[in-house]
XYZ file of C-alpha atoms in Angstrom:
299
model
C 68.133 18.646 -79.579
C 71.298 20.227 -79.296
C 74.037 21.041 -82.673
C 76.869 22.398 -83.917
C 80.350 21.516 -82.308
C 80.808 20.165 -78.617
C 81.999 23.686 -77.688
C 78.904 24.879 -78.766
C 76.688 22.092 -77.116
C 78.512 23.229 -73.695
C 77.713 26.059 -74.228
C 74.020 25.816 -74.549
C 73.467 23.320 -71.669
C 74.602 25.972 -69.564
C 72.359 28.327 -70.732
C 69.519 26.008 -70.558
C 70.193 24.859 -66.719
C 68.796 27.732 -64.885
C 65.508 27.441 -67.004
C 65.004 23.585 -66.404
C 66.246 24.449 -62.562
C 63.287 27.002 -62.568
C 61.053 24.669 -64.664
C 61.416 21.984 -61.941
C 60.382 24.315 -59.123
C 57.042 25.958 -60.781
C 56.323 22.115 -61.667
C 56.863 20.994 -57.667
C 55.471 24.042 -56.353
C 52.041 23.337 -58.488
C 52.197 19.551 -56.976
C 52.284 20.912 -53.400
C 49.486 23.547 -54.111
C 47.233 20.401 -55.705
C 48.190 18.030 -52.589
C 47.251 20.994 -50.195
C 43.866 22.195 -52.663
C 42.869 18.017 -52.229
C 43.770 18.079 -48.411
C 41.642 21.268 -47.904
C 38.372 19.228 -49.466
C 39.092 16.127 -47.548
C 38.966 17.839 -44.586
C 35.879 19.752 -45.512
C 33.943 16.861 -46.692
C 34.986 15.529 -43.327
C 33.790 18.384 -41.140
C 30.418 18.181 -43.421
C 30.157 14.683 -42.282
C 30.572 15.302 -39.229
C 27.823 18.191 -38.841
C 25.599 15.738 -40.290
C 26.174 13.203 -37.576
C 25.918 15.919 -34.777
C 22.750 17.273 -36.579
C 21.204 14.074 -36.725
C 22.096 13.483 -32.962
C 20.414 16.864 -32.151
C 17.489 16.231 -33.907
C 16.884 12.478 -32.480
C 17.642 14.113 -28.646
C 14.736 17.078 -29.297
C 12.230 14.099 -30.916
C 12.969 11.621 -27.583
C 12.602 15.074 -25.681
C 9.080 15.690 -27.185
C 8.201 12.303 -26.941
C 9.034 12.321 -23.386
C 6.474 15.576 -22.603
C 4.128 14.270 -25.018
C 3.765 11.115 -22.665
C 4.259 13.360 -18.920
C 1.479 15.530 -20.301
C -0.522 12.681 -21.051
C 0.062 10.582 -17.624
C -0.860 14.072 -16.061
C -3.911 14.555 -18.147
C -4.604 11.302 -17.356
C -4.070 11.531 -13.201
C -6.224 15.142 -13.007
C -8.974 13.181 -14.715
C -8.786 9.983 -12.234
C -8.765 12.703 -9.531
C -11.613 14.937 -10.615
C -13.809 12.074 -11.278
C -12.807 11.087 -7.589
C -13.383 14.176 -6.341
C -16.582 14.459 -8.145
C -17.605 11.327 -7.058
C -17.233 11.871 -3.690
C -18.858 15.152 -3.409
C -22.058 13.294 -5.055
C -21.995 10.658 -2.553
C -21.554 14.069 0.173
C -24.296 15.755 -1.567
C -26.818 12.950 -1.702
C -25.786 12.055 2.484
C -26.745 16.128 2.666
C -29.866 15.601 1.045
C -30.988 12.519 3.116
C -30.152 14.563 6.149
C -32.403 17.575 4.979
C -35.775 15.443 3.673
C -35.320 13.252 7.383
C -35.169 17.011 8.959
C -38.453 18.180 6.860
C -40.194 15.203 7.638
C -39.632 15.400 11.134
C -40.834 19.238 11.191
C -43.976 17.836 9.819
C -44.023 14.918 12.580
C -46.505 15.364 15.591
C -45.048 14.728 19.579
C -46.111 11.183 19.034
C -44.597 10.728 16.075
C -41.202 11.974 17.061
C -41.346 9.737 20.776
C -42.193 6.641 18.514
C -39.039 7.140 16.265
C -36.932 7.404 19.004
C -37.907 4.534 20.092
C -37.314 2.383 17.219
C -33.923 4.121 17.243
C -33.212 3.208 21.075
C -34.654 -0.321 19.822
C -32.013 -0.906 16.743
C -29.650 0.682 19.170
C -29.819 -2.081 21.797
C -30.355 -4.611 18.993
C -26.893 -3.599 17.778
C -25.643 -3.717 21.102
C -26.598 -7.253 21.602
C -24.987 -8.103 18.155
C -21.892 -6.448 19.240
C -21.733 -8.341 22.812
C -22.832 -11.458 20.662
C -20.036 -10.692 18.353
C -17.156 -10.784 20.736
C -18.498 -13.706 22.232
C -17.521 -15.538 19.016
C -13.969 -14.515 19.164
C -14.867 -11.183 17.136
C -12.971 -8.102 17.847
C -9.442 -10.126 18.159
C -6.880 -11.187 15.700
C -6.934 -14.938 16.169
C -5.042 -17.561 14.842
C -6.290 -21.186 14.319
C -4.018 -23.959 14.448
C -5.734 -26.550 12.421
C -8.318 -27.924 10.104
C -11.058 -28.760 12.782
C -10.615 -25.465 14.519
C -10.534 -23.178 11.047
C -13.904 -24.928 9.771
C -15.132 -24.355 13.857
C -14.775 -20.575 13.715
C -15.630 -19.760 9.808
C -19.036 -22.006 10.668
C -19.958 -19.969 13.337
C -19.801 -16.731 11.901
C -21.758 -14.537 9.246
C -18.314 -12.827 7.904
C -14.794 -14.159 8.253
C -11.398 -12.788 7.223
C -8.717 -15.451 6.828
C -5.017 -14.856 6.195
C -2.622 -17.677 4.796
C 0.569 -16.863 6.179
C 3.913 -18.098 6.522
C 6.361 -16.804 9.531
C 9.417 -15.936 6.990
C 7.320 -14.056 3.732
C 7.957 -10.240 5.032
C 4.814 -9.075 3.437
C 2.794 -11.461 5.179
C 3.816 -9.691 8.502
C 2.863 -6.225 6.848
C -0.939 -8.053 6.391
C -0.676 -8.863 9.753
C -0.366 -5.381 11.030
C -3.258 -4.204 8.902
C -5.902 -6.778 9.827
C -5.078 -6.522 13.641
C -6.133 -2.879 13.444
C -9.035 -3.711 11.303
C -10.186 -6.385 13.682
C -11.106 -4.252 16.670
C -12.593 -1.539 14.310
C -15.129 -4.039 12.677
C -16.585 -6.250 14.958
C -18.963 -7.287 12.496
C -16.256 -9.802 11.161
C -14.243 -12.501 12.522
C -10.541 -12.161 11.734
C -8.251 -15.085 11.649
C -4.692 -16.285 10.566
C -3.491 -19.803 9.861
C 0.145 -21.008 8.808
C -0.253 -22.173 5.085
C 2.823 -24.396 5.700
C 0.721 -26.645 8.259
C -2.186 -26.689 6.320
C -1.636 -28.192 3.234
C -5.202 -29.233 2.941
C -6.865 -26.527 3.208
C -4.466 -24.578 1.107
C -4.956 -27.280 -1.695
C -8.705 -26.944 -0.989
C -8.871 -23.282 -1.253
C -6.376 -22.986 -4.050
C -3.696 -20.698 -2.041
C -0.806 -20.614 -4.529
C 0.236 -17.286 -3.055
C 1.405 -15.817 0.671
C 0.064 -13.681 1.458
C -3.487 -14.679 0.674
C -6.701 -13.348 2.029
C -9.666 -15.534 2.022
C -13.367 -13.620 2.168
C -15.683 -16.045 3.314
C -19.412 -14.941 3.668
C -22.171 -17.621 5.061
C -19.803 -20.649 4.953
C -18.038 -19.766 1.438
C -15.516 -17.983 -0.016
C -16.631 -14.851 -2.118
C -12.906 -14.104 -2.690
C -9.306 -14.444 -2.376
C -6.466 -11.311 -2.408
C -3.356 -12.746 -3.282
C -0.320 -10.589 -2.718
C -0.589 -7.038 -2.624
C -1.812 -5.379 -5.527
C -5.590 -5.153 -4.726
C -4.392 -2.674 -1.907
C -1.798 -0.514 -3.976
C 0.880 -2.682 -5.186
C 3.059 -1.353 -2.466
C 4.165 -2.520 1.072
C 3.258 0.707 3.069
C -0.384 0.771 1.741
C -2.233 2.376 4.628
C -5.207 0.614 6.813
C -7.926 3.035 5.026
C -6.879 1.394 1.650
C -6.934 -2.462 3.475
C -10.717 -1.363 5.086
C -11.516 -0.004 1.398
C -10.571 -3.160 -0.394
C -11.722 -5.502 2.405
C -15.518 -3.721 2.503
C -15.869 -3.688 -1.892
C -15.434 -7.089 -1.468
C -18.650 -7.612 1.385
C -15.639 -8.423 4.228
C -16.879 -5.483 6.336
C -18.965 -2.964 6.637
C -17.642 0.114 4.891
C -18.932 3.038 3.084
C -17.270 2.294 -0.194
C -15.535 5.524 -1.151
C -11.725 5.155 -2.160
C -8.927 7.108 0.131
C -7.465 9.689 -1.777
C -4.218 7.725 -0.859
C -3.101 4.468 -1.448
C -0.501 4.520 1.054
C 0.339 5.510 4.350
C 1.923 8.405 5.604
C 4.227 7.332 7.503
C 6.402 4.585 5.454
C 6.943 1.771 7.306
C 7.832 -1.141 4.959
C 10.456 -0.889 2.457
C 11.894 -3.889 1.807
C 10.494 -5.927 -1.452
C 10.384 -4.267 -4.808
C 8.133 -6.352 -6.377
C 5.253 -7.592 -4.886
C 2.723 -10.705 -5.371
C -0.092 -10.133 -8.098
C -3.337 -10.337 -7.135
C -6.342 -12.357 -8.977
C -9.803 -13.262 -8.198
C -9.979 -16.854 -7.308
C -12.518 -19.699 -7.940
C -15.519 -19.278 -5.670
C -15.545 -22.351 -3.635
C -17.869 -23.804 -1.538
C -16.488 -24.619 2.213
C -19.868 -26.601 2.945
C -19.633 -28.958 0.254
C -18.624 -31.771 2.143
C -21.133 -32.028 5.270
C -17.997 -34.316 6.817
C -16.101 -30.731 7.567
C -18.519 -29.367 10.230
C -19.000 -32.608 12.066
């Protein structure tokens, strides 16, 4: 508050300027240093949000990563065991064939001349009684891949033999043709069982009859009825390039042909040559049905 005469009141105004000129810059210069102080936090409350994040995103990637070996390490634990017990039982099943071998070769150290001739005969016997199975056998159409081309003719063939193998097929189903393959190998190995096809699409009655509700289907019939049914694939692997020493594994568990039961270490075949279909047909054990249940179907 200024007095005295105007002279005077000049007079101190311009005194006063350069202190409110300087006042004025200390008071802007103390704004721009508190805008820059509260810039300086934002930004490092920002970057500390932001290390969070990435933190959190490093430790969620090394959990998923443990997670991940927990579960190889246990699939692995889990495959050497299913192999070792494999391996363990087949060297049993080698051990126990050993020990047979060495009690038949005591016992016939202990045998007298008469003894021994008298065995061999009964071998020589069950030899030429096998060979008149066999010649019996392929008499019946065993030994071929055959296909039947209706009703009269299927119930014809499955009456007249012990074992029979029948495949439901249809021309276009890819897999069906892979079954195919398999069973015409199989066929000349085992003459102990009758293989045969029939198209599913001109048979609707006996695909009603036999509940085939998938191609391709393998009917097991023992003694005029059916023990079993493979549908699809996945008794034999799951996969289209199973090999013919799982299809001869899976065939003889089920009684279709005489096999010695022990698992191939493989499931499929060496040499790959299906790969078309990623999924393949599911496989379930079927009804048991009688195919003499109805005297009409063998007359």
């Amino acid at each position: 508050r200024s007095s005295g005469t105007p002279l005077q009141q000049q007079q101190q105004q311009q005194q006063a300027a350069p202190l409110v000129w300087a006042w004025q810059q200390r008071r802007q210069q103390q704004q721009r240093q508190q805008e820059q102080q509260r810039a300086r936090e934002r930004a490092a409350a920002a970057m500390s949000e932001g290390q969070k994040a990435a933190a959190r995103e490093r430790l969620a990637a090394e959990m998923h990563e443990q997670q991940a070996m927990m579960g190889m390490e246990k699939q692995r634990a889990v495959m050497e065991q299913a192999v070792a017990k494999n391996v363990l039982s087949t060297l049993q099943q080698v051990e126990e064939r050993m020990d047979d071998d060495i009690r038949k070769l005591s016992r016939m150290e202990d045998m007298k001349e008469s003894e021994l001739d008298e065995m061999r005969e009964r071998r020589k016997e069950a030899m030429r009684k096998q060979q008149v199975k066999r010649e019996g056998w392929k008499a019946q159409g065993h030994g071929e891949y055959l296909e039947v081309s209706d009703e009269a003719e299927f119930f014809a063939q499955v009456k007249g033999s012990e074992r029979v193998v029948i495949h439901f097929y249809r021309s276009a189903t890819f897999t069906c043709q892979i079954v195919d393959r398999h069973l015409g190998e199989l066929c000349q190995k085992h003459l102990e069982t009758k293989f045969i096809k029939i198209n599913a699409e001109k048979s609707p009655f006996l695909v009603e009859r036999l509940k085939i509700w998938m191609l391709p289907s393998i009917v097991i019939a023992i003694n005029g009825k059916t023990e079993h049914t493979i549908c699809g694939l996945d008794e034999f692997g799951g996969e289209e390039d199973f090999s013919n020493e799982m299809a001869a594994y899976v065939l003889g568990k089920h009684g279709a042909i005489f096999h010695d039961g022990v698992p191939p270490e493989s499931t499929t075949s060496d040499k790959k040559q299906v790969t078309r279909f990623e999924k393949t047909a599911k496989s379930i054990r079927n009804q048991t049905a009688n195919l003499d249940e109805d005297d009409d179907w063998w007359d």
